[in-house]
CSV table of C-alpha atoms in Angstrom, one decimal:
chain,number,residue,atom,x,y,z
A,1,ALA,CA,-49.2,16.0,44.7
A,2,ALA,CA,-49.0,17.5,41.3
A,3,ALA,CA,-46.3,16.3,38.9
A,4,ASP,CA,-43.2,18.5,38.6
A,5,LEU,CA,-43.6,19.6,35.0
A,6,ASN,CA,-39.9,20.5,34.7
A,7,LYS,CA,-39.0,16.9,35.4
A,8,VAL,CA,-41.7,15.7,33.1
A,9,ARG,CA,-40.2,17.9,30.4
A,10,GLU,CA,-36.8,16.4,31.0
A,11,SER,CA,-38.2,12.9,30.5
A,12,ILE,CA,-40.0,13.9,27.3
A,13,VAL,CA,-36.9,15.6,25.9
A,14,ASP,CA,-34.8,12.5,26.8
A,15,ILE,CA,-37.2,10.3,24.8
A,16,ILE,CA,-37.1,12.6,21.8
A,17,GLU,CA,-33.3,12.9,21.8
A,18,SER,CA,-32.7,9.2,22.4
A,19,ASP,CA,-35.1,8.2,19.7
A,20,ALA,CA,-33.6,10.7,17.2
A,21,GLU,CA,-30.2,9.2,17.9
A,22,LYS,CA,-31.4,5.7,17.2
A,23,ARG,CA,-33.0,6.8,14.0
A,24,GLY,CA,-29.9,8.7,12.8
A,25,ASP,CA,-31.7,10.1,9.8
A,26,GLY,CA,-32.5,13.6,10.9
A,27,THR,CA,-36.1,12.8,11.9
A,28,SER,CA,-37.5,12.8,15.4
A,29,LEU,CA,-40.7,12.3,17.5
A,30,ALA,CA,-41.1,16.0,17.9
A,31,GLY,CA,-43.4,16.4,15.0
A,32,THR,CA,-45.4,13.3,16.0
A,33,TYR,CA,-45.8,14.7,19.5
A,34,ILE,CA,-47.2,17.9,18.1
A,35,ARG,CA,-49.6,15.9,16.0
A,36,LEU,CA,-50.6,13.8,19.1
A,37,ALA,CA,-51.4,16.9,21.1
A,38,TRP,CA,-53.3,18.5,18.2
A,39,HIS,CA,-55.4,15.4,17.4
A,40,SER,CA,-56.2,15.1,21.1
A,41,CYS,CA,-57.5,18.6,21.0
A,42,GLY,CA,-58.9,18.6,17.5
A,43,THR,CA,-62.1,16.8,18.3
A,44,TYR,CA,-63.4,19.8,20.2
A,45,GLN,CA,-66.8,21.2,19.3
A,46,LYS,CA,-67.5,24.7,20.6
A,47,SER,CA,-71.3,24.5,20.3
A,48,ASP,CA,-71.7,21.9,23.1
A,49,ASN,CA,-68.2,22.0,24.6
A,50,SER,CA,-67.7,18.3,23.7
A,51,GLY,CA,-64.6,16.5,22.6
A,52,GLY,CA,-61.1,18.0,23.1
A,53,SER,CA,-58.1,16.9,25.0
A,54,ASP,CA,-59.8,16.3,28.4
A,55,GLY,CA,-60.3,12.6,28.8
A,56,ALA,CA,-57.5,11.4,26.5
A,57,ARG,CA,-60.1,9.3,24.7
A,58,MET,CA,-57.7,8.7,21.9
A,59,ARG,CA,-56.6,5.6,23.9
A,60,PHE,CA,-60.0,4.0,23.2
A,61,HIS,CA,-62.3,3.1,20.3
A,62,PRO,CA,-63.6,4.9,18.3
A,63,GLU,CA,-60.9,7.7,18.4
A,64,ALA,CA,-58.0,5.2,18.4
A,65,ASN,CA,-59.4,4.0,15.0
A,66,TYR,CA,-60.0,7.4,13.4
A,67,GLY,CA,-58.2,7.4,10.1
A,68,ALA,CA,-56.5,10.7,10.9
A,69,ASN,CA,-55.0,9.1,14.1
A,70,ALA,CA,-53.2,6.3,12.2
A,71,GLY,CA,-49.7,5.9,13.6
A,72,LEU,CA,-50.2,7.9,16.7
A,73,ASP,CA,-50.1,4.7,18.8
A,74,VAL,CA,-46.3,5.0,18.3
A,75,ALA,CA,-46.3,8.4,20.1
A,76,ARG,CA,-48.6,7.2,22.8
A,77,ASN,CA,-46.6,4.1,23.5
A,78,SER,CA,-43.3,6.0,23.6
A,79,LEU,CA,-44.7,8.2,26.4
A,80,GLU,CA,-45.7,5.2,28.6
A,81,PRO,CA,-42.4,5.4,30.5
A,82,VAL,CA,-43.2,9.0,31.4
A,83,LYS,CA,-46.6,8.1,32.6
A,84,ALA,CA,-45.1,5.3,34.7
A,85,LYS,CA,-42.6,7.7,36.2
A,86,PHE,CA,-45.3,10.3,36.9
A,87,PRO,CA,-48.5,8.4,37.6
A,88,GLU,CA,-50.1,11.5,39.1
A,89,LEU,CA,-50.0,13.2,35.6
A,90,SER,CA,-53.1,12.3,33.6
A,91,TYR,CA,-52.7,10.9,30.0
A,92,ALA,CA,-54.7,13.9,28.8
A,93,ASP,CA,-52.1,16.3,30.4
A,94,LEU,CA,-49.2,14.2,29.2
A,95,TYR,CA,-50.3,14.0,25.5
A,96,THR,CA,-51.0,17.8,25.5
A,97,TYR,CA,-47.8,18.7,27.3
A,98,ALA,CA,-45.7,16.5,25.0
A,99,GLY,CA,-46.8,18.7,22.2
A,100,VAL,CA,-46.0,21.9,24.2
A,101,VAL,CA,-42.5,20.5,24.9
A,102,ALA,CA,-42.0,19.5,21.3
A,103,VAL,CA,-42.8,23.0,20.0
A,104,GLU,CA,-40.6,24.8,22.5
A,105,GLU,CA,-37.7,22.4,22.2
A,106,SER,CA,-37.8,22.7,18.4
A,107,GLY,CA,-37.4,26.5,18.5
A,108,GLY,CA,-41.0,27.5,18.7
A,109,PRO,CA,-42.6,30.0,21.1
A,110,LYS,CA,-43.2,29.5,24.8
A,111,ILE,CA,-46.6,28.1,25.3
A,112,PRO,CA,-48.6,28.7,28.6
A,113,PHE,CA,-49.6,25.3,30.0
A,114,ALA,CA,-51.8,24.3,33.0
A,115,ALA,CA,-52.3,20.8,34.1
A,116,GLY,CA,-55.7,19.5,35.4
A,117,ARG,CA,-57.2,17.5,32.6
A,118,THR,CA,-58.7,14.2,33.6
A,119,ASP,CA,-58.8,10.7,32.0
A,120,ALA,CA,-61.9,9.0,30.7
A,121,VAL,CA,-62.3,5.3,31.5
A,122,ASP,CA,-63.5,4.4,28.0
A,123,GLY,CA,-64.5,6.0,24.6
A,124,SER,CA,-68.2,6.0,25.2
A,125,THR,CA,-68.4,9.8,25.1
A,126,SER,CA,-66.4,10.1,21.8
A,127,ASP,CA,-68.2,10.9,18.6
A,128,PRO,CA,-68.3,7.6,16.5
A,129,LYS,CA,-67.8,9.8,13.4
A,130,ASP,CA,-64.2,10.9,12.8
A,131,ARG,CA,-64.1,14.6,13.8
A,132,LEU,CA,-60.5,15.2,12.6
A,133,PRO,CA,-59.7,16.8,9.2
A,134,GLU,CA,-59.0,14.7,6.1
A,135,ALA,CA,-56.2,15.6,3.7
A,136,ASP,CA,-58.3,15.5,0.6
A,137,LYS,CA,-62.0,15.7,-0.2
A,138,GLY,CA,-61.8,15.2,-4.0
A,139,SER,CA,-61.6,18.8,-5.1
A,140,ARG,CA,-60.0,22.0,-4.1
A,141,LYS,CA,-63.4,23.6,-3.3
A,142,GLY,CA,-64.5,20.5,-1.3
A,143,THR,CA,-61.3,20.4,0.6
A,144,ILE,CA,-61.4,24.1,1.5
A,145,GLN,CA,-64.9,23.8,2.7
A,146,HIS,CA,-64.0,20.7,4.7
A,147,VAL,CA,-61.2,22.5,6.5
A,148,ARG,CA,-63.5,25.4,7.3
A,149,ASP,CA,-66.1,23.1,8.6
A,150,ILE,CA,-63.7,21.2,10.8
A,151,PHE,CA,-61.9,24.2,12.2
A,152,GLY,CA,-65.0,26.3,12.3
A,153,ARG,CA,-66.6,23.7,14.6
A,154,MET,CA,-63.8,24.5,17.1
A,155,GLY,CA,-64.4,28.2,16.8
A,156,PHE,CA,-61.5,29.2,14.6
A,157,THR,CA,-61.5,32.0,11.9
A,158,ASP,CA,-59.9,31.7,8.5
A,159,GLN,CA,-56.9,33.6,9.7
A,160,GLU,CA,-56.5,31.3,12.7
A,161,ILE,CA,-56.9,28.3,10.5
A,162,VAL,CA,-54.1,29.4,8.2
A,163,ALA,CA,-51.8,30.0,11.2
A,164,LEU,CA,-52.5,26.6,12.6
A,165,LEU,CA,-51.8,24.9,9.2
A,166,GLY,CA,-48.2,26.3,9.6
A,167,ALA,CA,-47.5,23.6,12.1
A,168,HIS,CA,-46.9,21.4,9.1
A,169,ALA,CA,-43.4,22.8,9.1
A,170,MET,CA,-42.8,20.0,11.6
A,171,GLY,CA,-42.6,16.3,10.7
A,172,ARG,CA,-43.4,14.5,7.5
A,173,CYS,CA,-46.0,12.4,5.7
A,174,HIS,CA,-45.9,8.6,5.8
A,175,THR,CA,-47.4,6.3,3.1
A,176,ASP,CA,-48.5,3.8,5.7
A,177,ARG,CA,-50.5,6.5,7.6
A,178,SER,CA,-51.9,9.3,5.5
A,179,GLY,CA,-50.9,7.7,2.1
A,180,TYR,CA,-48.8,10.8,1.3
A,181,TRP,CA,-45.0,10.8,1.4
A,182,GLY,CA,-42.2,13.1,2.5
A,183,PRO,CA,-41.3,16.1,4.7
A,184,TRP,CA,-43.2,19.3,4.4
A,185,THR,CA,-40.0,21.4,4.7
A,186,ASN,CA,-36.2,20.9,4.4
A,187,ALA,CA,-35.9,21.3,8.2
A,188,GLU,CA,-38.6,19.1,9.6
A,189,THR,CA,-37.4,19.2,13.2
A,190,THR,CA,-37.3,23.0,13.4
A,191,PHE,CA,-40.4,25.0,14.3
A,192,SER,CA,-40.4,27.8,11.7
A,193,ASN,CA,-42.4,29.7,9.0
A,194,GLU,CA,-40.8,27.5,6.3
A,195,TYR,CA,-44.1,25.8,5.4
A,196,PHE,CA,-45.4,29.2,4.3
A,197,ARG,CA,-42.2,30.4,2.6
A,198,LEU,CA,-41.9,27.3,0.5
A,199,LEU,CA,-45.5,27.3,-0.4
A,200,VAL,CA,-45.2,30.8,-1.9
A,201,GLU,CA,-41.7,30.7,-3.3
A,202,GLU,CA,-41.2,27.2,-4.7
A,203,ARG,CA,-42.6,25.8,-8.0
A,204,TRP,CA,-44.9,22.9,-7.4
A,205,SER,CA,-45.8,20.0,-9.8
A,206,PRO,CA,-47.8,16.8,-9.4
A,207,LYS,CA,-45.8,13.9,-8.0
A,208,VAL,CA,-45.5,11.1,-10.7
A,209,THR,CA,-42.6,8.9,-9.4
A,210,HIS,CA,-41.3,7.6,-6.1
A,211,ASN,CA,-38.0,5.8,-5.7
A,212,GLY,CA,-37.8,5.4,-9.5
A,213,LYS,CA,-41.2,3.8,-9.8
A,214,PRO,CA,-44.6,5.3,-10.8
A,215,TRP,CA,-46.3,7.1,-7.9
A,216,THR,CA,-49.5,5.2,-7.0
A,217,GLY,CA,-50.5,7.2,-3.9
A,218,PRO,CA,-53.1,10.0,-3.7
A,219,ASP,CA,-52.6,13.2,-5.7
A,220,GLN,CA,-49.6,15.0,-4.3
A,221,TYR,CA,-47.5,18.0,-5.3
A,222,GLU,CA,-43.8,18.3,-4.8
A,223,ASP,CA,-41.3,21.1,-5.4
A,224,ALA,CA,-40.2,21.0,-9.0
């Protein structure tokens, strides 16, 4: 029998809420679940229909070791109780649905979802080369082209790429993962257009200090 997605949703929401209560700092797993779902899907290649969320290959090498997937073991491990409670639900469906629930529970739009993804037994069908986008390619021109290459491989237009980048309204950067630091907006657990509004309306300057010490991370801008 298929898993009751309403009950799965309740379990996912319980994990998000209980984790947020333990943190007590205004952050939550919601943004991380969106990243988990996106990175599960983000290996897709339209030309040969390879990659994507089917298979949940992020559990295995090489995808588990993609640089862009650093820290997502936290999200996967946190969902293990849900998988144990609903063994009939595949990991591929669980990871994707966790992102759906996170968007909707954070004030985002209702997202149509259909189960039916299957789980791979290993990572042998994954591309050994990291297919996910990198934050910086050394120059503005190089980074723009890189983003177009990555998202274009999946079949997205420039307009769709910009829309997808707006999901950065959720969550934050971590120095032990991407190397960057801080939230993207002032309401990192709310799904909104704040990412775009702040990008246009705020003044931005290079980050030079962090906690009173010189910033030694990658080039980063912060609101002045």
